[in-house]
Structure formats: structure tokens, C-alpha cells
Coordinates of C-alpha atoms and ligand atoms in Angstrom, one line a residue:
M16 CA 0.0 0.3 0.2
G17 CA 1.2 3.5 -1.2
V18 CA 0.4 6.4 -2.3
L19 CA -0.5 6.5 -6.8
R20 CA 1.5 9.3 -8.0
L21 CA -0.5 10.6 -11.5
I22 CA 0.7 12.5 -14.0
L23 CA -0.7 14.3 -17.2
G24 CA 0.9 14.7 -20.3
D25 CA 1.7 17.8 -19.5
Q26 CA 3.5 17.1 -16.2
L27 CA 6.6 15.5 -17.8
S28 CA 9.0 17.7 -15.2
L29 CA 10.7 15.8 -12.0
S30 CA 10.4 18.7 -10.1
I31 CA 6.6 17.8 -10.6
S32 CA 5.0 19.2 -7.1
S33 CA 2.9 15.7 -7.3
L34 CA 6.4 13.7 -6.5
E35 CA 7.9 15.8 -4.0
D36 CA 8.0 13.9 -1.4
T37 CA 7.6 10.0 -2.8
R38 CA 9.0 7.2 -1.5
L39 CA 10.2 5.0 -4.2
A40 CA 10.0 1.9 -2.4
K41 CA 5.9 2.1 -1.5
D42 CA 4.4 4.5 -4.6
L43 CA 3.6 4.1 -7.4
V44 CA 3.5 6.6 -10.9
L45 CA 0.8 6.2 -13.4
M46 CA 0.9 7.7 -16.9
C47 CA -1.7 7.3 -19.1
E48 CA -1.8 7.4 -23.1
L49 CA -5.6 7.9 -23.5
S50 CA -6.6 8.0 -27.7
D51 CA -10.3 9.8 -26.0
Q52 CA -7.5 12.2 -25.4
L53 CA -5.3 12.5 -28.1
T54 CA -8.6 12.7 -30.4
R55 CA -11.3 14.4 -29.2
V56 CA -9.2 17.1 -30.7
K57 CA -7.8 16.1 -33.4
H58 CA -4.5 17.0 -32.9
H59 CA -1.8 17.9 -35.5
I60 CA 0.0 14.2 -36.2
K61 CA 3.8 16.0 -35.4
K62 CA 2.6 17.8 -31.8
L63 CA 0.8 13.7 -31.2
A64 CA 4.1 12.1 -32.0
F65 CA 5.8 14.9 -29.9
I66 CA 3.3 14.3 -27.1
L67 CA 4.1 10.4 -26.3
S68 CA 7.6 9.8 -27.2
A69 CA 8.0 12.6 -25.0
M70 CA 5.7 10.3 -22.3
R71 CA 7.9 7.3 -22.9
H72 CA 11.2 8.9 -23.2
F73 CA 9.9 10.4 -19.4
A74 CA 8.1 7.1 -17.7
S75 CA 11.7 5.5 -18.6
E76 CA 13.1 8.3 -16.6
L77 CA 11.5 8.3 -13.7
E78 CA 11.8 4.5 -13.4
G79 CA 16.4 5.0 -14.2
N80 CA 15.4 7.5 -11.3
G81 CA 14.3 4.6 -9.3
H82 CA 10.6 5.0 -8.7
Q83 CA 8.0 2.5 -9.9
V84 CA 5.9 2.6 -12.8
A85 CA 2.8 2.4 -14.1
Y86 CA 2.1 3.2 -17.7
S87 CA -0.5 1.5 -20.0
K88 CA 0.2 1.9 -23.9
L89 CA -2.3 3.1 -26.6
D90 CA -2.7 -0.1 -28.0
D91 CA -2.2 -2.0 -24.2
E92 CA -5.1 -4.8 -24.1
T93 CA -5.8 -3.5 -20.7
N94 CA -6.1 0.0 -21.4
T95 CA -9.1 1.2 -21.2
D96 CA -8.7 4.7 -23.2
D97 CA -10.3 6.8 -20.3
L98 CA -8.6 7.5 -17.1
K99 CA -11.1 7.8 -14.9
E100 CA -11.1 3.9 -15.2
E101 CA -7.5 3.6 -15.5
V102 CA -7.4 5.0 -11.9
R103 CA -9.5 3.2 -11.0
R104 CA -7.7 -0.4 -11.8
T105 CA -4.9 0.7 -11.0
V106 CA -5.7 2.2 -7.3
K107 CA -7.6 -1.6 -7.4
Q108 CA -4.7 -3.2 -8.0
Y109 CA -2.3 -1.6 -6.5
K110 CA -4.3 -1.6 -3.3
A111 CA -3.2 2.4 -3.3
E112 CA -3.9 4.5 0.6
R113 CA -4.6 7.7 -1.5
I114 CA -3.5 9.4 -4.7
V115 CA -1.5 12.5 -5.3
V116 CA -2.1 14.9 -8.4
T117 CA -1.1 18.8 -9.2
C118 CA -3.7 20.8 -10.7
P119 CA -4.3 19.5 -14.1
S120 CA -3.4 22.7 -16.4
D121 CA -7.4 23.1 -17.5
Y122 CA -10.3 23.5 -16.5
D123 CA -12.3 20.8 -17.3
T124 CA -9.9 17.8 -16.5
L125 CA -9.6 19.6 -12.8
Q126 CA -13.4 19.4 -12.8
S127 CA -13.4 15.7 -13.8
L128 CA -11.7 15.0 -10.2
A129 CA -13.5 16.6 -8.2
V130 CA -15.4 13.0 -8.0
W131 CA -13.0 10.5 -7.7
E132 CA -12.4 10.9 -4.1
D133 CA -16.1 10.2 -3.6
E134 CA -16.0 6.6 -6.6
F135 CA -12.3 5.4 -5.5
G136 CA -13.4 5.9 -1.1
I137 CA -9.3 7.4 -0.8
P138 CA -8.4 11.1 -0.5
I139 CA -6.9 12.9 -3.6
E140 CA -4.8 15.3 -3.4
I141 CA -4.5 17.8 -6.4
R142 CA -1.4 20.4 -5.3
D143 CA -0.4 23.8 -7.1
D144 CA 1.3 23.0 -9.7
T145 CA 4.5 25.1 -8.6
R146 CA 6.1 25.1 -12.3
F147 CA 4.4 28.8 -13.2
L148 CA 6.2 31.5 -11.4
C149 CA 2.3 33.4 -9.8
S150 CA 0.0 31.2 -8.6
K151 CA -3.6 31.5 -9.5
R152 CA -4.7 32.6 -5.9
E153 CA -1.5 35.6 -6.3
F154 CA -3.0 36.3 -9.9
Q155 CA -6.9 35.7 -8.3
Q156 CA -5.6 39.1 -5.5
W157 CA -3.5 40.8 -8.1
A158 CA -6.6 41.6 -9.9
S159 CA -9.0 42.1 -8.1
N160 CA -7.8 45.7 -7.1
R161 CA -8.0 46.9 -10.4
K162 CA -10.7 48.5 -12.5
Q163 CA -8.8 47.2 -16.5
L164 CA -7.0 44.1 -15.9
R165 CA -3.1 45.6 -17.8
M166 CA -0.1 42.4 -18.9
E167 CA 2.2 45.7 -18.4
L168 CA 1.3 46.3 -14.5
F169 CA 1.1 42.5 -13.7
Y170 CA 4.6 42.7 -15.7
R171 CA 6.8 45.1 -13.4
E172 CA 5.4 43.1 -10.0
M173 CA 6.5 40.1 -11.7
R174 CA 9.7 42.1 -12.2
K175 CA 10.4 42.7 -8.9
K176 CA 8.8 39.7 -6.9
H177 CA 11.4 37.4 -9.2
S178 CA 14.3 40.3 -9.3
I179 CA 14.6 39.3 -12.3
L180 CA 16.8 42.5 -14.7
L181 CA 16.3 45.0 -11.7
E182 CA 19.4 47.4 -10.5
D183 CA 18.6 48.1 -6.9
N184 CA 14.7 47.5 -7.6
K185 CA 14.7 49.2 -10.7
P186 CA 14.5 47.9 -13.9
V187 CA 18.0 47.6 -15.7
G188 CA 18.8 49.8 -18.3
G189 CA 15.7 52.6 -16.5
K190 CA 12.5 50.8 -18.5
W191 CA 10.7 48.0 -18.2
N192 CA 9.5 47.6 -21.4
Y193 CA 11.9 47.5 -24.6
D194 CA 9.5 47.0 -27.0
S195 CA 9.0 50.2 -29.3
E196 CA 13.1 48.7 -30.2
N197 CA 12.1 45.6 -31.8
R198 CA 10.0 45.6 -34.2
K199 CA 12.5 45.9 -37.4
P200 CA 11.1 45.3 -40.2
P201 CA 13.4 42.7 -42.0
K202 CA 15.4 43.1 -44.4
N203 CA 17.7 41.4 -46.6
G204 CA 20.5 39.0 -46.4
L205 CA 19.7 38.5 -42.3
S206 CA 21.3 35.1 -41.8
I207 CA 19.3 32.9 -39.7
P208 CA 20.5 29.8 -37.4
K209 CA 19.6 26.5 -38.4
P210 CA 16.4 25.6 -35.9
Y211 CA 17.8 22.5 -32.8
V212 CA 17.7 18.9 -35.0
N213 CA 17.1 15.7 -32.6
K214 CA 17.4 12.5 -34.8
P215 CA 14.4 9.8 -33.4
D216 CA 15.3 6.7 -32.0
Q217 CA 13.8 3.8 -31.4
I218 CA 11.3 5.0 -29.0
T219 CA 10.1 7.9 -31.4
R220 CA 10.8 5.4 -34.3
D221 CA 7.6 3.2 -32.5
V222 CA 5.7 6.2 -31.4
L223 CA 6.3 7.8 -35.7
K224 CA 4.9 3.9 -37.1
L225 CA 2.2 3.7 -34.4
V226 CA 0.6 7.9 -34.7
I227 CA 0.8 7.0 -38.4
E228 CA -1.4 3.5 -38.3
K229 CA -3.6 5.1 -36.1
F230 CA -4.1 9.2 -36.6
S231 CA -3.4 9.6 -39.9
S232 CA -6.3 11.7 -41.0
H233 CA -5.4 14.3 -38.6
F234 CA -4.1 17.8 -39.9
G235 CA -0.3 18.1 -40.5
H236 CA 2.5 16.6 -42.0
L237 CA 4.8 13.7 -39.2
H238 CA 7.5 13.8 -41.4
P239 CA 10.9 15.1 -41.1
F240 CA 10.1 15.2 -37.2
Y241 CA 13.0 16.8 -34.8
F242 CA 11.7 17.7 -32.3
A243 CA 13.2 16.9 -28.4
V244 CA 11.5 14.6 -26.2
T245 CA 14.0 14.6 -23.1
R246 CA 14.9 16.7 -21.0
T247 CA 17.8 16.8 -21.5
Q248 CA 17.6 17.4 -25.6
A249 CA 15.0 19.9 -24.3
L250 CA 18.5 22.0 -22.8
S251 CA 20.4 21.5 -25.4
A252 CA 17.6 23.5 -27.9
L253 CA 17.0 26.2 -25.4
K254 CA 20.7 26.6 -24.8
L255 CA 21.2 26.9 -29.0
F256 CA 18.1 30.2 -28.7
I257 CA 20.8 31.8 -26.1
D258 CA 24.1 31.4 -28.3
E259 CA 22.6 31.6 -31.5
R260 CA 19.2 33.8 -31.5
L261 CA 18.7 36.2 -28.6
I262 CA 21.0 38.6 -29.6
S263 CA 18.2 39.0 -32.7
F264 CA 15.2 38.1 -30.7
G265 CA 14.4 41.3 -30.4
D266 CA 15.4 43.3 -33.6
Y267 CA 13.4 40.4 -35.4
Q268 CA 10.4 39.6 -33.0
D269 CA 8.0 40.4 -35.0
A270 CA 9.4 40.3 -39.1
M271 CA 8.1 37.4 -41.1
I272 CA 9.9 36.4 -44.2
E273 CA 8.7 33.4 -46.2
K274 CA 10.0 29.9 -46.1
Q275 CA 12.2 31.3 -42.9
P276 CA 9.0 30.1 -40.6
W277 CA 12.0 29.9 -37.3
M278 CA 13.1 33.3 -37.6
Y279 CA 15.3 33.8 -34.7
H280 CA 12.3 32.8 -31.8
S281 CA 12.9 30.0 -29.0
H282 CA 11.0 27.3 -30.6
I283 CA 10.7 27.0 -26.7
S284 CA 7.3 26.9 -26.5
F285 CA 6.0 23.1 -26.6
Y286 CA 9.2 22.1 -24.6
L287 CA 7.3 24.5 -21.6
N288 CA 3.8 23.5 -21.7
C289 CA 4.5 20.0 -21.6
G290 CA 6.8 20.3 -18.9
L291 CA 10.3 19.7 -20.1
L292 CA 11.7 22.8 -19.9
L293 CA 10.7 25.7 -16.5
P294 CA 10.2 29.8 -17.0
Q295 CA 12.0 29.6 -14.4
E296 CA 15.8 28.2 -15.9
C297 CA 14.2 30.1 -19.5
I298 CA 14.5 33.4 -17.7
D299 CA 18.3 32.8 -15.5
L300 CA 19.9 31.7 -19.0
A301 CA 18.8 34.4 -20.6
E302 CA 19.6 36.9 -18.5
Q303 CA 23.1 35.5 -18.0
A304 CA 23.7 36.3 -21.5
Y305 CA 22.5 40.3 -20.7
E306 CA 25.3 39.5 -18.3
E307 CA 27.9 38.5 -20.6
K308 CA 26.6 41.2 -22.9
K309 CA 26.1 38.1 -24.7
A310 CA 22.9 39.7 -25.6
P311 CA 21.4 42.9 -25.9
L312 CA 18.6 44.5 -23.1
N313 CA 15.9 44.8 -25.8
A314 CA 16.2 41.5 -27.1
V315 CA 16.9 39.8 -23.4
E316 CA 14.0 41.9 -21.3
G317 CA 11.6 41.3 -24.7
F318 CA 12.0 37.5 -24.2
I319 CA 12.0 37.9 -20.4
R320 CA 8.6 39.2 -20.9
Q321 CA 6.8 36.8 -22.9
I322 CA 8.3 34.2 -20.3
L323 CA 7.6 36.0 -16.4
G324 CA 4.6 38.4 -18.7
W325 CA 2.5 37.2 -20.7
R326 CA 2.9 33.6 -20.1
E327 CA 1.5 33.3 -16.8
Y328 CA -0.5 36.7 -17.5
V329 CA -2.5 34.7 -20.2
R330 CA -3.1 31.3 -17.6
G331 CA -4.3 34.1 -15.0
I332 CA -7.5 35.5 -16.8
Y333 CA -7.7 31.8 -18.7
W334 CA -8.8 30.2 -14.9
M335 CA -10.5 33.8 -13.8
K336 CA -12.9 33.5 -17.0
M337 CA -13.6 29.9 -17.2
P338 CA -16.2 28.3 -17.0
D339 CA -17.2 31.1 -20.1
Y340 CA -14.6 32.1 -21.8
P341 CA -15.2 29.5 -24.9
N342 CA -18.3 31.0 -25.4
E343 CA -17.7 34.8 -25.7
N344 CA -18.1 36.0 -28.1
F345 CA -18.8 39.7 -28.2
F346 CA -19.5 40.5 -32.2
G347 CA -20.9 38.1 -32.5
A348 CA -19.3 37.1 -35.3
K349 CA -21.5 33.9 -37.2
R350 CA -18.8 33.5 -40.1
K351 CA -17.6 29.9 -40.7
L352 CA -13.8 28.7 -41.2
P353 CA -12.4 29.3 -44.5
E354 CA -11.4 25.8 -45.8
F355 CA -8.0 27.2 -46.5
Y356 CA -7.0 27.3 -43.1
W357 CA -7.6 23.9 -43.1
T358 CA -5.8 23.1 -47.0
G359 CA -3.3 26.0 -47.3
E360 CA -5.0 27.0 -51.2
T361 CA -5.1 29.9 -50.9
Q362 CA -4.2 33.2 -53.1
L363 CA -3.5 35.2 -50.7
N364 CA 0.1 34.9 -49.7
C365 CA 0.8 35.7 -46.5
L366 CA -2.1 33.4 -45.1
H367 CA -1.4 30.5 -48.1
N368 CA 2.6 30.3 -46.3
C369 CA 1.6 30.7 -42.3
V370 CA -0.6 27.7 -43.6
S371 CA 2.1 26.1 -44.9
E372 CA 4.5 26.2 -41.8
T373 CA 1.8 24.9 -39.5
Q374 CA 1.0 22.3 -41.4
Q375 CA 4.5 21.1 -42.4
N376 CA 5.9 21.9 -38.9
A377 CA 2.9 22.1 -35.9
Y378 CA 4.7 25.4 -35.4
A379 CA 4.2 29.4 -36.0
H380 CA 5.4 32.3 -35.0
H381 CA 3.4 34.7 -32.9
I382 CA 2.8 37.7 -35.2
Q383 CA 2.5 35.0 -38.0
R384 CA -0.5 33.9 -35.9
L385 CA -1.1 37.1 -34.7
M386 CA -0.5 39.1 -37.6
I387 CA -1.8 36.7 -40.5
L388 CA -3.8 33.8 -39.3
G389 CA -5.7 35.6 -36.3
N390 CA -5.9 39.1 -38.2
F391 CA -7.6 38.0 -40.9
A392 CA -10.0 35.7 -39.0
L393 CA -11.4 38.7 -36.4
I394 CA -11.2 41.4 -39.6
A395 CA -13.8 38.7 -41.4
G396 CA -15.7 37.7 -38.8
I397 CA -15.4 33.8 -38.1
D398 CA -17.1 32.1 -34.9
P399 CA -15.0 32.5 -32.5
I400 CA -15.8 28.2 -30.9
Q401 CA -14.3 27.7 -35.0
V402 CA -11.3 29.6 -34.6
N403 CA -10.3 28.2 -31.3
E404 CA -10.6 24.8 -32.6
W405 CA -8.4 25.6 -35.1
F406 CA -5.9 26.9 -33.0
L407 CA -5.8 24.6 -30.3
I408 CA -5.5 21.6 -33.1
V409 CA -2.8 23.1 -35.2
Y410 CA 0.5 24.0 -33.2
A411 CA 2.8 21.4 -30.3
D412 CA 2.8 24.0 -27.9
A413 CA -1.4 24.3 -28.3
Y414 CA -3.0 24.1 -24.1
E415 CA -5.8 25.4 -23.8
W416 CA -5.2 27.2 -20.5
V417 CA -2.6 29.4 -23.1
E418 CA -4.9 29.3 -26.8
L419 CA -7.6 30.8 -25.9
P420 CA -6.7 34.1 -23.5
N421 CA -4.5 34.0 -26.9
V422 CA -7.1 33.7 -29.2
S423 CA -10.2 34.3 -27.5
G424 CA -8.6 37.7 -25.5
M425 CA -5.6 38.5 -27.7
T426 CA -6.9 38.0 -31.1
L427 CA -10.2 38.6 -31.7
F428 CA -11.1 39.9 -28.9
A429 CA -14.1 38.0 -28.3
D430 CA -14.0 39.1 -24.2
G431 CA -14.8 42.6 -25.1
G432 CA -11.7 43.9 -23.7
Y433 CA -11.1 42.0 -20.7
L434 CA -7.2 40.9 -21.7
A435 CA -6.5 43.3 -24.2
S436 CA -6.7 47.3 -24.6
K437 CA -7.8 47.0 -28.0
P438 CA -8.7 44.3 -31.3
Y439 CA -5.4 43.6 -33.1
A440 CA -7.1 44.9 -37.0
A441 CA -4.8 46.1 -39.0
G442 CA -4.7 46.5 -43.1
G443 CA -2.1 45.1 -46.3
N444 CA 0.8 48.1 -44.7
Y445 CA 0.7 46.5 -41.5
I446 CA 1.8 43.0 -43.4
N447 CA 3.9 43.9 -46.3
K448 CA 5.9 46.7 -43.1
M449 CA 6.7 43.3 -41.3
S450 CA 7.2 40.7 -44.0
N451 CA 7.8 39.6 -47.8
Y452 CA 4.8 38.2 -48.4
C453 CA 3.1 41.0 -50.6
E454 CA 6.1 40.4 -53.9
K455 CA 4.8 37.3 -54.6
C456 CA 1.1 37.7 -53.6
T457 CA -1.7 37.4 -56.7
Y458 CA -3.0 40.5 -55.1
S459 CA -1.3 44.9 -54.5
V460 CA -0.8 45.8 -51.4
N461 CA -0.6 49.6 -52.5
K462 CA -4.2 49.1 -53.8
K463 CA -7.4 49.3 -52.2
S464 CA -10.4 48.3 -54.4
G465 CA -10.6 46.4 -57.5
P466 CA -10.3 43.0 -58.2
D467 CA -6.9 42.4 -57.5
A468 CA -6.6 44.7 -54.4
C469 CA -5.4 43.7 -50.5
P470 CA -8.5 42.2 -49.1
F471 CA -6.9 43.1 -45.9
N472 CA -7.1 46.1 -46.4
Y473 CA -11.1 46.8 -47.4
L474 CA -12.0 43.8 -45.3
Y475 CA -9.7 45.5 -42.0
W476 CA -11.8 48.9 -42.8
D477 CA -15.1 46.7 -43.1
F478 CA -14.8 45.5 -39.5
L479 CA -14.5 48.5 -37.6
E480 CA -17.4 50.1 -39.6
R481 CA -19.5 46.6 -39.0
N482 CA -18.6 46.6 -35.3
R483 CA -19.2 50.1 -35.0
N484 CA -21.7 50.5 -31.7
K485 CA -18.6 48.4 -30.5
L486 CA -15.5 50.2 -30.8
S487 CA -16.2 53.8 -31.6
S488 CA -15.7 54.2 -28.6
N489 CA -12.8 53.1 -27.4
H490 CA -9.9 55.6 -27.6
R491 CA -7.7 53.2 -28.6
V492 CA -9.6 52.9 -32.0
S493 CA -11.5 56.3 -32.2
M494 CA -8.8 57.7 -34.7
M495 CA -9.3 55.3 -37.2
Y496 CA -13.2 56.2 -36.8
K497 CA -12.4 59.6 -37.7
T498 CA -10.3 59.1 -41.1
Y499 CA -13.4 56.4 -42.1
D500 CA -15.4 59.3 -41.9
R501 CA -13.8 61.3 -44.0
M502 CA -13.7 59.2 -46.3
A503 CA -15.3 60.2 -49.8
L504 CA -19.0 58.0 -50.0
E505 CA -18.0 56.3 -53.4
K506 CA -15.2 54.8 -50.8
K507 CA -17.3 53.9 -47.8
E508 CA -19.6 51.6 -51.1
S509 CA -16.4 49.9 -53.1
I510 CA -15.2 49.0 -49.6
K511 CA -18.7 47.2 -48.7
R512 CA -19.5 45.7 -51.2
E513 CA -15.7 44.5 -52.3
S514 CA -15.9 43.3 -48.5
S515 CA -19.3 40.9 -48.8
N516 CA -18.2 40.3 -51.9
F517 CA -14.9 38.6 -51.0
L518 CA -16.6 37.0 -47.6
D519 CA -19.5 35.4 -50.2
S520 CA -16.6 34.2 -51.8
L521 CA -15.1 32.4 -48.5
D522 CA -18.2 30.3 -48.2
Ligands
FAD607 C1 -3.6 33.5 -31.6 C2 -2.2 33.5 -31.2 C3 -2.7 31.4 -30.9 C4 -1.6 31.3 -30.0 N1 -1.4 30.0 -29.4 C5 -0.8 29.3 -27.9 C6 -1.1 28.5 -27.6 O1 -1.4 27.3 -28.5 N2 0.8 28.3 -27.2 C7 1.4 28.8 -26.6 O2 2.3 28.6 -25.8 N3 1.9 30.0 -27.0 C8 0.7 30.4 -27.6 N4 0.5 31.5 -28.4 C9 1.7 32.7 -27.7 C10 2.8 32.6 -29.2 O3 2.6 32.8 -30.3 C11 3.3 31.5 -28.6 O4 4.0 30.9 -27.3 C12 5.0 31.1 -29.7 O5 4.8 32.0 -30.8 C13 5.4 30.0 -29.5 O6 7.1 30.1 -30.3 P1 8.6 30.9 -29.9 O7 8.4 29.0 -28.7 O8 9.1 30.7 -30.3 O9 8.0 31.2 -28.8 P2 9.3 33.0 -28.7 O10 8.8 34.3 -29.3 O11 10.3 32.4 -28.4 O12 9.3 33.5 -26.9 C14 9.1 32.8 -26.0 C15 8.1 32.6 -24.9 O13 7.7 32.8 -24.2 C16 5.9 32.3 -24.3 N5 5.3 33.5 -24.6 C17 4.8 34.4 -25.6 N6 4.1 34.7 -26.5 C18 2.8 34.3 -25.0 C19 1.7 34.3 -25.8 N7 1.6 35.8 -25.6 N8 1.4 33.7 -24.2 C20 1.5 33.0 -23.9 N9 3.2 32.3 -24.3 C21 3.8 34.0 -24.7 C22 6.5 31.3 -25.2 O14 6.1 30.2 -23.3 C23 7.1 30.9 -25.7 O15 7.9 29.6 -26.4 C24 -0.8 32.1 -29.2 C25 -0.2 33.5 -29.7 C26 -1.3 33.7 -31.2 C27 -1.8 35.3 -30.7
SF4_608 S1 -1.0 41.8 -50.8 FE1 -2.3 41.4 -49.0 S2 -2.8 38.7 -48.9 FE2 -1.3 39.6 -50.0 S3 0.4 39.3 -48.7 FE3 0.4 41.1 -49.1 S4 -1.3 41.1 -47.0 FE4 -1.7 39.4 -47.4

């Protein structure tokens, strides 16, 4: 008789709270591959392979460290494919005295644990997920004192609390935020380092075979498969970023170049979100690079803000807004998600590139997600439920706690401004400034109307006009209404007509 310690698929950290006081000789760790969970959302096939391989490697690492592990594989005959049933079976077999688990990252799984104690007749202890730098309680306290929640203020508190980039309690360099230096457009001849590549070992090769057999109808390409699947490998990927890319992370954070999906970003979100990396160690290595003068302040501060600021902030918002968050639809957007989000087949070159790279890599960087894929969904008025479903399926780093606030809050403004102060809507000019996609596009970014005008140009104004009653009082948008109101009637009519024709053609 001992403790049953449940490890979920995104809890692959040796330092996770549920393992803290393990008695190796007595306790049992349970891990389960559940096809129900892998297919309820039809995840990108590369993501499935990544998670399954990382889970199997983690189980073998636990065993190597002396843990007793019960592991249900997808194709085990005894696998019931249901988390509760797998726990029930193991509790009975092993005569467990209690269950310990770290709080699941999503609302529904946490709710489902509520009945276990009664059903199994043994205590269940749900521990805080201490891998995050701000607990749910702490975030709620911070939020409860404020009329408006803004990431920047939260981030400053976190910098102070964790003593990050501080000198005599003041921000290093004199400013909290160097974002204004981080918007350089791409220039020709940038030398972008090659991304981290890991060669699949036998465990990964078995998983690749399995997912092809079971999940070949899922979105995306499985090969080539290059993700890190162990902590040691994920640490190598992090180190490669710090050594080679961090130096330019800030300058080109918002830039997009055709056939350069990785740019100077870190590509560590998949590892952070399943627990192979911890946020604190990523922040520490970046700060150290600054102290050793290996990377400039705008890059280091920008990178740290994403992890210490945005990542923690969106998690706090998720838990504050659940369970109603998925149904929010401030603009009442109803349009169906266009088919090209699945196929990449569209004449809009920016969207074609971002969807194709997503199919290939299960990755797109932040500005591709926000200002191309998300911006289009926003200004075309696509139903938030469908947009959320797409984002949750296609990215290897997608988990509801981080995907939903980014999509419904930051991108679609579906929460009416709880997370962001204004919608991130933009016309073709922004995309042309920050990328080279327009050079090879069928549409002309400089044309505002006519059959070859860039659709982002008229859809942007049409979006504002369609939602005037919701947005005109927002002081960050009101200037744009003044510009629209000064346009000639004929121009306004052409915006409306061309938008309506274009949107009809999507259906
Ligand atoms: C529409 C949309 C959907 C998104 N969906 C997800 C998602 O499902 N999962 C996810 O992890 N991120 C999501 N993001 C945030 C961000 O785009 C990704 O974290 C980032 O692109 C991952 O790539 P990277 O590791 O190279 O990040 P970098 O640009 O190198 O940033 C470093 C790290 O900071 C963190 N980070 C940066 N921005 C954010 C953010 N807005 N929210 C939370 N963490 C952030 C990530 O952990 C990331 O690994 C989404 C953003 C948008 C606009
Ligand atoms: S012209 Fe418009 S549609 Fe084409 S790539 Fe540029 S922004 Fe995208």
C-alpha cells in the first residue's frame, strides 16, 4: 500500500509537485496514453508523436531514477482509454491508500477529478502547479484590486517579486519595456541560424509508426520529425537559442520572411508547456546572457517579458474567466472558418505561407499567429469557437489554458477587452512592412479597391464599420473612425461591396 501519483501528459517534469515526497519503494507513478484525449481535439499529427514520445521517455527516466511506474500504452489490451477508469483499475490493483496529482492545466480535467474521492473511496490530493511563477491565487489577488487588467503592470510586479533584470530595485537600463526597439522590419541578407534538430531514437521511431497507423487522418505532416523529446534534449534546444538566436530575438521579433518559419524565435513553447523545460531556467539563462554581454537588453528583456509576463498573465486570465470563456463572442462573429485554414490553398500569399508552415512544423511564430492568421479571422468575422478549435488543433504548443486567452482575448477581442485594450486589427500595410509576403502575392498591397486589391485593406475598414457600436468609444480606436468618416461616400461603398463579395466567395 502506498500513494498513487498521477502524471498527466503535460506534467513531464521531475520537479513536479505531485512527485515531491515520493517514497520510491512504496509509491507508484501512473501515466496513461488515452486515445480519447488524443482525438477529442484532432491534434496535429506531429504534436501527437511529440507528446507520446516525450511521455514514454519521461516514464523511462522516472524508472531510471528508481520510481515504480505503471504505464498504459495506447495499444495495450487492458487500456480502457478513459482516465478515470485507468485510475480506478490501478487503485484497485495496487491497493493505493491515496492519490496525489498536480492540478491539471485545464478546467474540464480539474472538474472531472472532483468525483474521484467519492468514487474510489480514498483521499485525493490536488497540489498547486509550482512550475508557474505566479499561482492562481496570487493572480486573483492582483486582479481583484484593479478596474482594468493590463499585462504590463502585472509583468512589472513579477519582475520585482522575482528580482529579474533589476538594479537597486529599478529596471536595468532605466526602462521596464524595450518593445519599441523590437519592431524592425526584415531586411535582405539576414543570416538566420538553423533550428534545433533531434534525430529520432528507437522510442520515437516506434511512436512515429504508431501515430501513422492510428492518426493518419489528422492535420499536418509527420515527417521530418525533429523535436526534442527528453529534458536533456530540450535543454540543448534552449541553449542553442541562447547562444545563436537571442542576440537578434528583439530586433526581428515581429518580422516575417517567406520560407523562414523559425526566424530568431526560441521554439521552446512545446517544451515549456509539457514540462520538459521550466520557465525560471529559461529566464535565468537569458538574464545570464545579458550579464555576460552575449545579448542586448532589448532582446533579453523582450524574451523574458514573453515568459514572465505574457505566459503567466494568460494563464491567470484563463482561470479567472473559465468556464464561460470559450463561449464569449463580443462581436457576434458567425462566419465559418474558410477551408484554406486546413489546406493552405489560397491566393493570399501571407495566409498561404503561414498555413503551409503550420502544416509542416506544427509551429508558427507569434506575429504569424496574431497578425496574419488571427487578424484575418478577426476582420473576416469568423466564429470564435471555430477559430479556437483550429488553433488548438494545429500547434504543438497548444493547450487550452494558453491557446484560449491568446485567441479569444488577444486576437479576436471576443472577451470585449478583458485581456487586450484594443483589437489587433490591421490592413495590408502592416503585413507589407513586417514581411516580404506581398512581393509574390496575386493581390496588390498598394491597391485599396478593385479585383486585385489586397483583401486585408478593405476588410479592415469593413470590420471597423460593422462593429462601430462596439468599438467607437474605445479611445485607442476612435482615431480610425475619424479617418473612415472623412472618406468619400463612393469609397465607403466600395469597401462595403468588395468586402461583401470577398466574404461571400469564402463560403
Ligand atoms: C492566436 C494565437 C494563438 C496562440 N496559441 C498559443 C498556444 O496554443 N500555446 C502557446 O504556448 N502559445 C500560444 N500563443 C503565444 C505565442 O504565439 C507562442 O507562445 C509562441 O509563438 C511560441 O513560439 P516560441 O517558443 O518560438 O516563442 P518566443 O517568441 O521565442 O517566446 C518565448 C516564449 O514566451 C512565451 N510566450 C510568448 N508569447 C506568449 C503569449 N502570448 N502567451 C503565452 N506565452 C507566450 C512562450 O512560452 C514562448 O515559448 C498564441 C498566440 C496567438 C496570437
Ligand atoms: S498583398 Fe495582402 S494578401 Fe497578399 S501577401 Fe500582402 S497582405 Fe497578404
